[in-house]
Coordinates of C-alpha atoms in Angstrom, one line a residue:
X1 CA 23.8 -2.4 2.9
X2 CA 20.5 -3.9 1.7
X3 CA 21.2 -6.6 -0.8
X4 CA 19.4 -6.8 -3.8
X5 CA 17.1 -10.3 -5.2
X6 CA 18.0 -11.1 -9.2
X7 CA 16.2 -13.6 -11.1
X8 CA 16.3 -14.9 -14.6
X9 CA 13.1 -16.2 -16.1
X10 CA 12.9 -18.3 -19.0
X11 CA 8.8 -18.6 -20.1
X12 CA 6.8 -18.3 -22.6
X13 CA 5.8 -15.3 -21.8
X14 CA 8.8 -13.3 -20.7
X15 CA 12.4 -14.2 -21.0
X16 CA 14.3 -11.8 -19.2
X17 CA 15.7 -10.7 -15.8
X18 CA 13.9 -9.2 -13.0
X19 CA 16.1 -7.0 -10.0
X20 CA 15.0 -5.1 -7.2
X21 CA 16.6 -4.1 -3.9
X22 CA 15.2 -5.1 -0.8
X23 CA 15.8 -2.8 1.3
X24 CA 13.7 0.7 2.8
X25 CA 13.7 3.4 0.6
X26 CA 14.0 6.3 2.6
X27 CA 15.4 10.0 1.5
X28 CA 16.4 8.9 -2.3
X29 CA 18.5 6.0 -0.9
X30 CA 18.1 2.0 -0.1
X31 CA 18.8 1.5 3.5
X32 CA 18.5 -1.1 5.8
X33 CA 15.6 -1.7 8.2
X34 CA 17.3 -0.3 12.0
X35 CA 15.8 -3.5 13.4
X36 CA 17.5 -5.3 10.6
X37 CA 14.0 -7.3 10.7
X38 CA 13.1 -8.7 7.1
X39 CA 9.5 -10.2 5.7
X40 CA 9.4 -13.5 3.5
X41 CA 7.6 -12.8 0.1
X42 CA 5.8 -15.7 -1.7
X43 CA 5.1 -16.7 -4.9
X44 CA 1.1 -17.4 -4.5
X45 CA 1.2 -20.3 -7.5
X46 CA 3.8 -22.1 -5.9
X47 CA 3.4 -21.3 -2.2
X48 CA 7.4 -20.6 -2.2
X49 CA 8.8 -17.6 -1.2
X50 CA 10.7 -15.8 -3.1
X51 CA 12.7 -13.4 -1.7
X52 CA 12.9 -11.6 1.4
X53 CA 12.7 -7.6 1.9
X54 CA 13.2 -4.9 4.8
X55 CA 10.9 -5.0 7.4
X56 CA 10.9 -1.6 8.7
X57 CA 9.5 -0.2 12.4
X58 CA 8.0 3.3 14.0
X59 CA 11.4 4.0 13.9
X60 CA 12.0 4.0 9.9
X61 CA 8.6 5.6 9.9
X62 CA 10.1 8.4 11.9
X63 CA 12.9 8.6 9.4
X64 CA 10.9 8.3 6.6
X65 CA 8.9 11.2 7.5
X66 CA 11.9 13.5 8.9
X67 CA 12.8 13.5 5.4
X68 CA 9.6 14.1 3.8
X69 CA 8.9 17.0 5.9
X70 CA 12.4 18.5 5.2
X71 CA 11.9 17.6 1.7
X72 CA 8.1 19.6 1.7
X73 CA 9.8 22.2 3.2
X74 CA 13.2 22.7 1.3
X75 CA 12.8 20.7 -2.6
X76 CA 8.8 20.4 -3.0
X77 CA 5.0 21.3 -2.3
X78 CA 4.7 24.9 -3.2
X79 CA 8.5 25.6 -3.7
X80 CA 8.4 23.6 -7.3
X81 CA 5.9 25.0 -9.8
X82 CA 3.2 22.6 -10.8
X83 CA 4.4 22.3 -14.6
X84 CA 7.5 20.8 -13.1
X85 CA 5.9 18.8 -10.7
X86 CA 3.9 17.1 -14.0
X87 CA 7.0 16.9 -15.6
X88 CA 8.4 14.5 -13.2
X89 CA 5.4 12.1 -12.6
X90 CA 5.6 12.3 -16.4
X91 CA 8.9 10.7 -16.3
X92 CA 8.0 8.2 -13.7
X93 CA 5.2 7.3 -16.2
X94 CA 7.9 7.2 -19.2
X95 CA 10.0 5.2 -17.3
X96 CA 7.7 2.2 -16.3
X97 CA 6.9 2.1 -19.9
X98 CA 10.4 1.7 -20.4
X99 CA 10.4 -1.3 -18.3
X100 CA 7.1 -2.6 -18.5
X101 CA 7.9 -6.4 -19.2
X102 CA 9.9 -6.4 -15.8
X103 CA 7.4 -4.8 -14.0
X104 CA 5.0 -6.6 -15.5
X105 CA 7.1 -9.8 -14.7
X106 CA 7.5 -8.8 -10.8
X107 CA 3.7 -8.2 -10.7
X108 CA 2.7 -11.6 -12.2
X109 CA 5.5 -13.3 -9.5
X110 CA 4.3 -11.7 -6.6
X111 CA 0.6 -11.8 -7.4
X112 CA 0.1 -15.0 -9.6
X113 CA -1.9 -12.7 -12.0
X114 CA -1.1 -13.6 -15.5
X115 CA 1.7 -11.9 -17.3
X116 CA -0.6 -10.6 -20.2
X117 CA -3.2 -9.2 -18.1
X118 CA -0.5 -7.8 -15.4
X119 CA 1.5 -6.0 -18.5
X120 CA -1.7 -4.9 -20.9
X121 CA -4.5 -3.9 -18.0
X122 CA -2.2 -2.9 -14.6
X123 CA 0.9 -1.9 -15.7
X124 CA -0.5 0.5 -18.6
X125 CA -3.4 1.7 -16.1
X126 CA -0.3 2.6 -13.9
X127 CA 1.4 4.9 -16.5
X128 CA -1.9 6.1 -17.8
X129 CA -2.8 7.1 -14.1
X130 CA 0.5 9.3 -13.8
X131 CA -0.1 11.0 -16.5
X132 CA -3.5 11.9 -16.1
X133 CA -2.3 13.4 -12.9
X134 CA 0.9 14.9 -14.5
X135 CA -1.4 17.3 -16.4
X136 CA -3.3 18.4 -13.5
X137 CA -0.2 19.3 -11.8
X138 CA -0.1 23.0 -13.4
X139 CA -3.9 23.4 -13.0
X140 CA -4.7 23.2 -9.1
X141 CA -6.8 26.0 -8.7
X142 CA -8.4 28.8 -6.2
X143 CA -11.4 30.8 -6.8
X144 CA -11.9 34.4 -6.5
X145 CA -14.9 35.1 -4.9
X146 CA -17.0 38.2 -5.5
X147 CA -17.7 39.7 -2.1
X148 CA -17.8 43.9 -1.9
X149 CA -15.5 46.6 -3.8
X150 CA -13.8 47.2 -0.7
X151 CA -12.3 43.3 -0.4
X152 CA -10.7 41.3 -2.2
X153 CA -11.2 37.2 -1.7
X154 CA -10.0 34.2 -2.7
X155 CA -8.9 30.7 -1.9
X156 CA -5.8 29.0 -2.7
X157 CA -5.7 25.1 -2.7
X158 CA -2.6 24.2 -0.1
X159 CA -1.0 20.8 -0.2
X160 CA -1.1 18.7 3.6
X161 CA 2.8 18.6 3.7
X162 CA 3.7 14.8 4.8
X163 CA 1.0 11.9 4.1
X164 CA 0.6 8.7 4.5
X165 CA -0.7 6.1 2.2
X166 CA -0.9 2.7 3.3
X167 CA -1.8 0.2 -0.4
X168 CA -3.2 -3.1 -0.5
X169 CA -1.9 -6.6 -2.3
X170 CA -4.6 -7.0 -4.8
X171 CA -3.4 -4.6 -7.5
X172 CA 0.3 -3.4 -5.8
X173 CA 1.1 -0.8 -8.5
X174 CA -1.8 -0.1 -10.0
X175 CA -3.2 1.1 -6.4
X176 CA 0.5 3.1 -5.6
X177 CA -0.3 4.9 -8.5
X178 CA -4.0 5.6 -7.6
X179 CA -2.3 7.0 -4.2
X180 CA 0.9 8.8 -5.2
X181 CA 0.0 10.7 -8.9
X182 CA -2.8 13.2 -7.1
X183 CA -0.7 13.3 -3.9
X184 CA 2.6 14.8 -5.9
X185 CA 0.7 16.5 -8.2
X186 CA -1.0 18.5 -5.7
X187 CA 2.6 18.7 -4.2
X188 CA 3.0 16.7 -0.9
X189 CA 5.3 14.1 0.3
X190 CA 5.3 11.0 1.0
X191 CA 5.5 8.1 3.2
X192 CA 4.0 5.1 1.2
X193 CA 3.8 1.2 3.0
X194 CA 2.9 -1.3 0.2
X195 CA 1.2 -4.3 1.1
X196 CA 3.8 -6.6 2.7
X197 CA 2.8 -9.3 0.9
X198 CA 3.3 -7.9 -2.6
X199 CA 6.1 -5.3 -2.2
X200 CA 8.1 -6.0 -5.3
X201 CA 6.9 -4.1 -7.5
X202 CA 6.9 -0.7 -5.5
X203 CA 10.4 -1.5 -4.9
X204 CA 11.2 -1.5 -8.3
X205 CA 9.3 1.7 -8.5
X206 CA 11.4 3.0 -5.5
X207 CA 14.6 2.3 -7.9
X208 CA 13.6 4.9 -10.4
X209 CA 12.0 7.8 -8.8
X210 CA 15.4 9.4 -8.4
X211 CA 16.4 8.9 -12.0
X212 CA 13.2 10.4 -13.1
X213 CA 14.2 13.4 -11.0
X214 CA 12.5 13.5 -7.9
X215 CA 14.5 15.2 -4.9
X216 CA 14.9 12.7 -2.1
X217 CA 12.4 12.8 0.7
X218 CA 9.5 13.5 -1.8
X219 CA 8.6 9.6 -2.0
X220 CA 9.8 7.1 0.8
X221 CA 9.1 3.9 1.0
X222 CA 8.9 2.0 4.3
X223 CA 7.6 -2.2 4.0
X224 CA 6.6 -3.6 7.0
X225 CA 3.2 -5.1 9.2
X226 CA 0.0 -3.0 9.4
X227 CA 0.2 -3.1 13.1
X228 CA 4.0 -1.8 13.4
X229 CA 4.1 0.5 10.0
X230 CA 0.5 0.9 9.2
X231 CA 0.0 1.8 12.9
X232 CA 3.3 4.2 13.1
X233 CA 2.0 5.8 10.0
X234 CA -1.6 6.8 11.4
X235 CA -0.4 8.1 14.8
X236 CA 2.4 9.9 13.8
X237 CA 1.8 13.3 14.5
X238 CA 3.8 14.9 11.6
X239 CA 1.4 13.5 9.2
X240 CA -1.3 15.5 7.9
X241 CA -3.4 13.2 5.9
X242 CA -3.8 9.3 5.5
X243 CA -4.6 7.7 2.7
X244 CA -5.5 3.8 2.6
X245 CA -7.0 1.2 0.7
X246 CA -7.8 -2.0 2.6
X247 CA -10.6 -3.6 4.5
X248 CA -13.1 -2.3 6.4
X249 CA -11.8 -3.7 9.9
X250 CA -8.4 -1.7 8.8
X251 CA -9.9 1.3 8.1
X252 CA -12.1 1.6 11.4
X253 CA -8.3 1.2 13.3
X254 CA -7.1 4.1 10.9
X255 CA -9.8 5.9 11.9
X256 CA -9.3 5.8 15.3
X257 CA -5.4 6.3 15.3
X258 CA -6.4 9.4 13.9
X259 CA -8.9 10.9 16.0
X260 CA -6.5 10.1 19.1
X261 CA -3.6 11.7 17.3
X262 CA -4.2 14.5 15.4
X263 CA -7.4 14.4 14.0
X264 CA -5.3 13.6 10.6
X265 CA -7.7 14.1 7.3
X266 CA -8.3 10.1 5.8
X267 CA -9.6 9.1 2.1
X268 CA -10.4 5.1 3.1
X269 CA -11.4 3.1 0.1
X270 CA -13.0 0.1 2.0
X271 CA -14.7 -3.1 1.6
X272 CA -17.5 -4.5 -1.2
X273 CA -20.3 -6.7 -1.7
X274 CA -21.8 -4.9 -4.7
X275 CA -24.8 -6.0 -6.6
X276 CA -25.2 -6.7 -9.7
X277 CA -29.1 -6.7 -11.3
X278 CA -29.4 -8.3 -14.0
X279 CA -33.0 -7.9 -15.6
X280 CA -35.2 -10.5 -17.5
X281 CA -35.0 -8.1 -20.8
X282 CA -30.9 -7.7 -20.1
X283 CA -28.8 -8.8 -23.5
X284 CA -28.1 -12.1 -21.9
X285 CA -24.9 -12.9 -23.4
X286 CA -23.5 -9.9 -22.2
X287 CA -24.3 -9.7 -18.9
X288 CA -22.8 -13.3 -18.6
X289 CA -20.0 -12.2 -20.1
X290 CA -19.7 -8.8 -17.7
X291 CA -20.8 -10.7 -14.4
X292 CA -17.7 -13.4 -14.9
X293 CA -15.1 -10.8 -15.9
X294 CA -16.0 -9.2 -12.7
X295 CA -15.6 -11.9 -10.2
X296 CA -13.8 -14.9 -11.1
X297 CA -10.5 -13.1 -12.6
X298 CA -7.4 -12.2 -10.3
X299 CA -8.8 -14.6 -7.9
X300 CA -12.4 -12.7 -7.3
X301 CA -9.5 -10.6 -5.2
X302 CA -11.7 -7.1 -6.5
X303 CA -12.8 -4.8 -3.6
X304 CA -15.7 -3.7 -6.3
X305 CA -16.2 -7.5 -7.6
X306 CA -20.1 -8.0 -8.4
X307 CA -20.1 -10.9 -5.9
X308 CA -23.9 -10.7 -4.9
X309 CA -25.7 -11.4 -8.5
X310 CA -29.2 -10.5 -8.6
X311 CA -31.0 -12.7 -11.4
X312 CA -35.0 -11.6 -12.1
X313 CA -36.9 -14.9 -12.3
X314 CA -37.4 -14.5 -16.1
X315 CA -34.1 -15.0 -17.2
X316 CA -32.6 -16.5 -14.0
X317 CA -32.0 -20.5 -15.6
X318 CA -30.7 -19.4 -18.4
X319 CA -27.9 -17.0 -16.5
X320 CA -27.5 -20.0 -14.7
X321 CA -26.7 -22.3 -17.3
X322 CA -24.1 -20.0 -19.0
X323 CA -22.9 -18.5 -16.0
X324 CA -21.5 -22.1 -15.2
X325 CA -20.2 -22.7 -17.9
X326 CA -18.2 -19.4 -17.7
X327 CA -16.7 -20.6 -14.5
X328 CA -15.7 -23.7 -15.9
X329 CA -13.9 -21.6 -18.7
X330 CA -11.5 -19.8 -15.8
X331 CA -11.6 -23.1 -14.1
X332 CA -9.7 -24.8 -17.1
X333 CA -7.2 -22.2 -17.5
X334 CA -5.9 -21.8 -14.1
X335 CA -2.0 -22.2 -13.5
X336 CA 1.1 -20.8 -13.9
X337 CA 1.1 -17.1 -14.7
X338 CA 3.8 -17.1 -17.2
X339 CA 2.0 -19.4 -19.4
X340 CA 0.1 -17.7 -22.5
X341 CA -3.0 -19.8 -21.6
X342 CA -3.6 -18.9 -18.2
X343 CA -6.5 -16.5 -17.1
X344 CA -7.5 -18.1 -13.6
X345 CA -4.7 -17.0 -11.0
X346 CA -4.7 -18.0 -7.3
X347 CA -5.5 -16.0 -4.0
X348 CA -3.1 -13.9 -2.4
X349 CA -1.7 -16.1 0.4
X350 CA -2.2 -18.8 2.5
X351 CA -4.3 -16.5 5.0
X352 CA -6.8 -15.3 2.1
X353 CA -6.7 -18.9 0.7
X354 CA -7.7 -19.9 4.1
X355 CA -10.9 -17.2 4.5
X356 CA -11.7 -18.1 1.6
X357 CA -12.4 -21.7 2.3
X358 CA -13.8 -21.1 5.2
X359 CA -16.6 -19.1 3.1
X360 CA -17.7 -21.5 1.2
X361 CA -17.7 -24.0 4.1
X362 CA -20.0 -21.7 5.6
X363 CA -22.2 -21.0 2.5
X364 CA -22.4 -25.1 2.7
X365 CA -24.1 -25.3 6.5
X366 CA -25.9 -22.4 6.0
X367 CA -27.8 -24.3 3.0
X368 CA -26.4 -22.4 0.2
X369 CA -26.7 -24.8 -3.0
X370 CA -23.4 -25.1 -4.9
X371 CA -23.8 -24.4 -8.3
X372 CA -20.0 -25.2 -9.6
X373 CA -17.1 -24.8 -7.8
X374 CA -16.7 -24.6 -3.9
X375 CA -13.6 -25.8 -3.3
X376 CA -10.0 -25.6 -3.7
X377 CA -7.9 -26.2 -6.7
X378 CA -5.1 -28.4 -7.4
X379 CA -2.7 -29.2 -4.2
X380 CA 0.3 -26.5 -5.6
X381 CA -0.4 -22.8 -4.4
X382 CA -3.4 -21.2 -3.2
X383 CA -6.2 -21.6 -5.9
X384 CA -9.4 -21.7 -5.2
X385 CA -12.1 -23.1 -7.6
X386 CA -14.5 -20.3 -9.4
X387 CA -17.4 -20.7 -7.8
X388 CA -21.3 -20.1 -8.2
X389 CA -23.8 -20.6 -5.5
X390 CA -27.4 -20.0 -4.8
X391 CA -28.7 -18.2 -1.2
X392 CA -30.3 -15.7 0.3
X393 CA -29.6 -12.2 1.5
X394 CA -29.7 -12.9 4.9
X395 CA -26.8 -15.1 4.6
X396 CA -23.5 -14.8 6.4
X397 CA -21.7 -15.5 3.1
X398 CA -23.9 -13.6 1.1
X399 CA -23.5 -10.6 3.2
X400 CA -19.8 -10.5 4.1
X401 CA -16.9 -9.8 2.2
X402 CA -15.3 -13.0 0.6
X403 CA -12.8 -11.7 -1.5
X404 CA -12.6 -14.5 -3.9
X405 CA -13.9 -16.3 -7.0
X406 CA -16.9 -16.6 -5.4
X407 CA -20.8 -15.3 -6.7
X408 CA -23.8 -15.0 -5.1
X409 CA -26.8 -15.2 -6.8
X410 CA -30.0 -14.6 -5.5
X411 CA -33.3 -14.6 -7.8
X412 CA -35.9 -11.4 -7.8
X413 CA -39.0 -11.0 -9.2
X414 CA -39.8 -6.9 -9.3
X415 CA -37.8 -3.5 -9.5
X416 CA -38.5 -2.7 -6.2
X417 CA -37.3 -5.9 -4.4
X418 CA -34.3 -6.2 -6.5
X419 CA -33.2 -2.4 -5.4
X420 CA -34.3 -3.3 -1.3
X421 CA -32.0 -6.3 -1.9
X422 CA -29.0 -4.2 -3.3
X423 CA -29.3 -1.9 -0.7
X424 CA -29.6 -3.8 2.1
X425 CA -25.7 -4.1 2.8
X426 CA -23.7 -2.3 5.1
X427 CA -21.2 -1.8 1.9
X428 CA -21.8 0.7 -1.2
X429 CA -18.8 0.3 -3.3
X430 CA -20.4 -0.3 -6.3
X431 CA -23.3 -1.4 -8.5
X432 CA -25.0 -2.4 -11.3
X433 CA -28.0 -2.8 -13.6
X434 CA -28.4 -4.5 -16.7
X435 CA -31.5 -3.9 -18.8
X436 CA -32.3 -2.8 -22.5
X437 CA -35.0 -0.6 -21.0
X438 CA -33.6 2.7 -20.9
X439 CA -35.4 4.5 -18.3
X440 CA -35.3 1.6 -16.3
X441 CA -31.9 1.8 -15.7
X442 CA -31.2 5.4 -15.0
X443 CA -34.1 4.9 -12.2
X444 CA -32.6 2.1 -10.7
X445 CA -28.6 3.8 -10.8
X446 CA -30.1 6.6 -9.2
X447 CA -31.5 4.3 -6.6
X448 CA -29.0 2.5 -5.8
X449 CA -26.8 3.5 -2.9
X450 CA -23.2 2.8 -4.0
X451 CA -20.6 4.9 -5.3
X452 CA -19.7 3.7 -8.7
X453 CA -22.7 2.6 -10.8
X454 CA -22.7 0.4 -13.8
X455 CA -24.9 0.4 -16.5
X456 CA -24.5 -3.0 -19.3
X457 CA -21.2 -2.8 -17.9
X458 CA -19.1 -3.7 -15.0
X459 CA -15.8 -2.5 -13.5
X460 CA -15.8 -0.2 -16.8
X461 CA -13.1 2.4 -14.7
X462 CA -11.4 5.3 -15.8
X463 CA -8.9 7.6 -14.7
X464 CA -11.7 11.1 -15.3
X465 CA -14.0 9.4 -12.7
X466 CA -14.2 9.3 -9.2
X467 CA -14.2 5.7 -7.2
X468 CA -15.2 5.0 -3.6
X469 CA -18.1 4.0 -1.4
X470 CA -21.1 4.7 0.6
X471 CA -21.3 3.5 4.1
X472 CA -18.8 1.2 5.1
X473 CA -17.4 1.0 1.6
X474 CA -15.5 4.2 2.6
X475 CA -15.0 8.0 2.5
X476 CA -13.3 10.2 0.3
X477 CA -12.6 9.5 -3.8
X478 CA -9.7 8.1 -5.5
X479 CA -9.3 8.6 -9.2
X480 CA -10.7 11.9 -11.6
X481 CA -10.2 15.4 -10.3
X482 CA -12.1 14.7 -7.2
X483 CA -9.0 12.8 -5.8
X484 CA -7.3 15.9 -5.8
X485 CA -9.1 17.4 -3.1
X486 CA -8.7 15.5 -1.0
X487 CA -5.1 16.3 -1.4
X488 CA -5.4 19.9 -0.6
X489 CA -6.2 22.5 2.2
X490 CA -8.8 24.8 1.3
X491 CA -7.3 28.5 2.6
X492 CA -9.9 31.4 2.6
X493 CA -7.7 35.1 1.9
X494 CA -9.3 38.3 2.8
X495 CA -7.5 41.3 1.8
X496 CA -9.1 44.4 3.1
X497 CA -8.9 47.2 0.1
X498 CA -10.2 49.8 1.6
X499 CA -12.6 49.3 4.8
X500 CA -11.2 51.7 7.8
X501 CA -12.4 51.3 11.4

């Protein structure tokens, strides 16, 4: 039987008990890995681990989806009407509310993101994200299609059956939730690997899917490697659709997996290294304040973080100037995510810690000037200083995803050279342009190749609107009702009323 990790904590900002079993989650129960293999699970502000969960195989992958196929075919998909399908993510929703300041609590253990941001931003973006997709449930819709007198046409929207969806570590629940809410409201099942390096929290999710009513098989969860359940996930032939949010490197291997499978339909949310424009009439203050709220918090750990900083030449020393002293601000109140203060957390693990480093010791020989920052921070966890430094485009670190506190910036003079700059990436996750000068910025957007722009803002989300990238930056949409299409087979009826041969 898998065992189950308790801890009390005793901090200023939550006092109270977390709990989660360990083990697989597989067809409404906990069960044990069949290798019996288990993962270590750190606490990245301490660099100790913290517990220890399932590892599973391609054989609990094989389980895992026996019983969401069975489940598709016998409990869910089109066999349970949409209101009640809404009605239940509803109640997952209701129920991480209920236990937001554990969840919350796991989040901040596992991630080193502080409690106050992990509770008011992720967890309630969670619950908001079910229920946005609870109400679409009841509202996946055909057309009827106006051909002759003697037919009648129209298409029905048909879920996959089994998917896969395969989350990242940077925001654990937040990104199951981006995954799983259009998935079940659409009416598939699933077989969902969360990031082995942050898996508490979906296993706490995992503990009350069948007390909000779900039928087993509709949501397994199988931890493990990329390379052993990542890589059973995107071959297995059962599967119908893949669903992952990861690096670009990742994404290529899913991609292949699936054309030498089963041709399996993929959404990949990919890699960044979005721009950020910042023009000499821009309201400087703000775009200050924008730029560092959309690099240097949760560890610059953002796939959409502005991390290349175009400055026009006007305004550039003055950016400068406060943009260091922003830094400094996150700088000072790194630490311990459990203490009120705290707003700089650390990187993920010792492997991103790591890249990281080695970045900015790159950025150093390939003459980058260090602005602030550039190295790591205290000798306890894996924090990396915020950091601001001056190059070119044609730099490795300026062109390659980082993944860390770490900006860019790069000076401009004109429209044109600050858009050839932006767009001269391999990535298009996102964008943005701040200028009062109205027309200004509409031109640039729409210029702009990248597949979130922002205007005076940065990393302004929300549930109604569609996120994912040009290029390498990905395919397919996560988020708004675009998300559910890519959930859904597209069937063409043709009823012949009449015609006679």
């Amino acid at each position: 039987m898998p065992r189950t990790y308790t801890q009390t904590l005793d901090t200023p900002a939550y006092k109270g008990t977390v709990s989660i079993n360990t083990g697989l989650f597989i067809n409404g129960q906990f069960v044990d890995a069949v290798k019996g293999d288990a993962i270590d699970v750190y606490n990245p502000a301490t660099g100790k681990v913290i517990t220890s969960v399932a590892a599973g195989s391609k054989d609990d992958v094989d389980i895992a989806v026996a019983a969401a196929k069975k489940a598709y075919k016998t409990s869910w998909g089109l066999k349970v009407p949409g209101a009640q399908r809404g009605r239940l993510l509803s109640k997952l929703a209701d129920l991480i509310e209920r236990d937001i300041d554990e969840f919350a609590a796991l989040e901040s253990l596992n991630t080193g993101r502080p409690f106050t941001v992990s509770k008011a931003l992720d967890m309630t973006t969670t619950i908001a994200t079910l229920r946005y997709y609870a109400g679409f449930a009841d509202k996946i819709q055909g057309k009827t299609i106006e051909t002759s007198e003697l037919k009648l046409a129209y298409t029905r929207h048909e879920p996959y059956g089994v998917v896969g969806q395969i989350v990242p570590w940077n925001f654990p629940l937040s990104m199951v939730s981006w995954k799983i809410s259009p998935a079940l409201a659409t009416g598939n099942t699933i077989v969902l690997k969360p990031s082995e390096v942050t898996p508490l929290t979906a296993q706490k999710l995992a503990s009350i899917v069948i007390e909000a009513g779900f039928p087993p098989g509709v949501l397994n969860i199988v931890n493990g490697y990329g390379p052993t359940v990542g890589q059973a996930i995107a071959e297995h032939p059962v599967i119908e659709k893949v669903a992952f949010t990861g690096s670009t490197a990742t994404g290529r291997r899913i991609q292949e997996a699936s054309a030498k499978s089963n041709l399996k339909a993929l959404s990949l949310e990919l890699g960044g290294k979005s721009p950020n424009i910042i023009f000499d009439d821009a309201d400087l203050e703000q775009a200050v304040k924008w730029a560092a709220r959309s690099i240097f918090p949760n560890g610059g750990q953002v796939c959409s973080a502005n991390s290349r900083i175009l400055v026009q030449e006007g305004i550039y020393d003055a950016f400068v100037e406060h943009f260091i002293a922003a830094a400094k601000s996150f700088e000072g109140a790194a630490g311990d995510p459990f203490e009120l203060a705290t707003q700089h957390g650390p990187q993920g693990s010792q492997t991103q810690l790591d890249r990281v480093l080695g970045y900015l010791d790159i950025a150093k020989k390939e003459g980058g000037t260090i602005l602030t920052g550039g190295e790591r921070l205290g000798d306890k966890g894996y924090f990396v200083q915020p950091t601001i430094f001056a190059g070119t485009n044609d730099m490795k670190a300026v062109r390659e995803e980082i993944f860390g506190p770490v900006a860019a910036l790069i000076k401009f003079k004109t429209e044109e050279e600050a858009i050839e700059i932006a767009n001269d990436s391999v990535y298009g996750l996102a964008a943005a342009v701040f200028t009062e000068n109205n027309a200004r910025a509409i031109r640039v957007a729409h210029a702009l190749e990248a597949g979130s722009l922002f205007v005076n803002n940065y990393n302004w989300l929300d549930n109604g609107m569609p996120f994912g990238g040009y290029k390498q930056s990905g395919v397919g949409r996560d988020l708004g009702e675009y998300a559910l299409d890519t959930y859904t087979h597209v069937k063409a009826v043709h009823v012949n009323l009449g015609l006679r041969l």
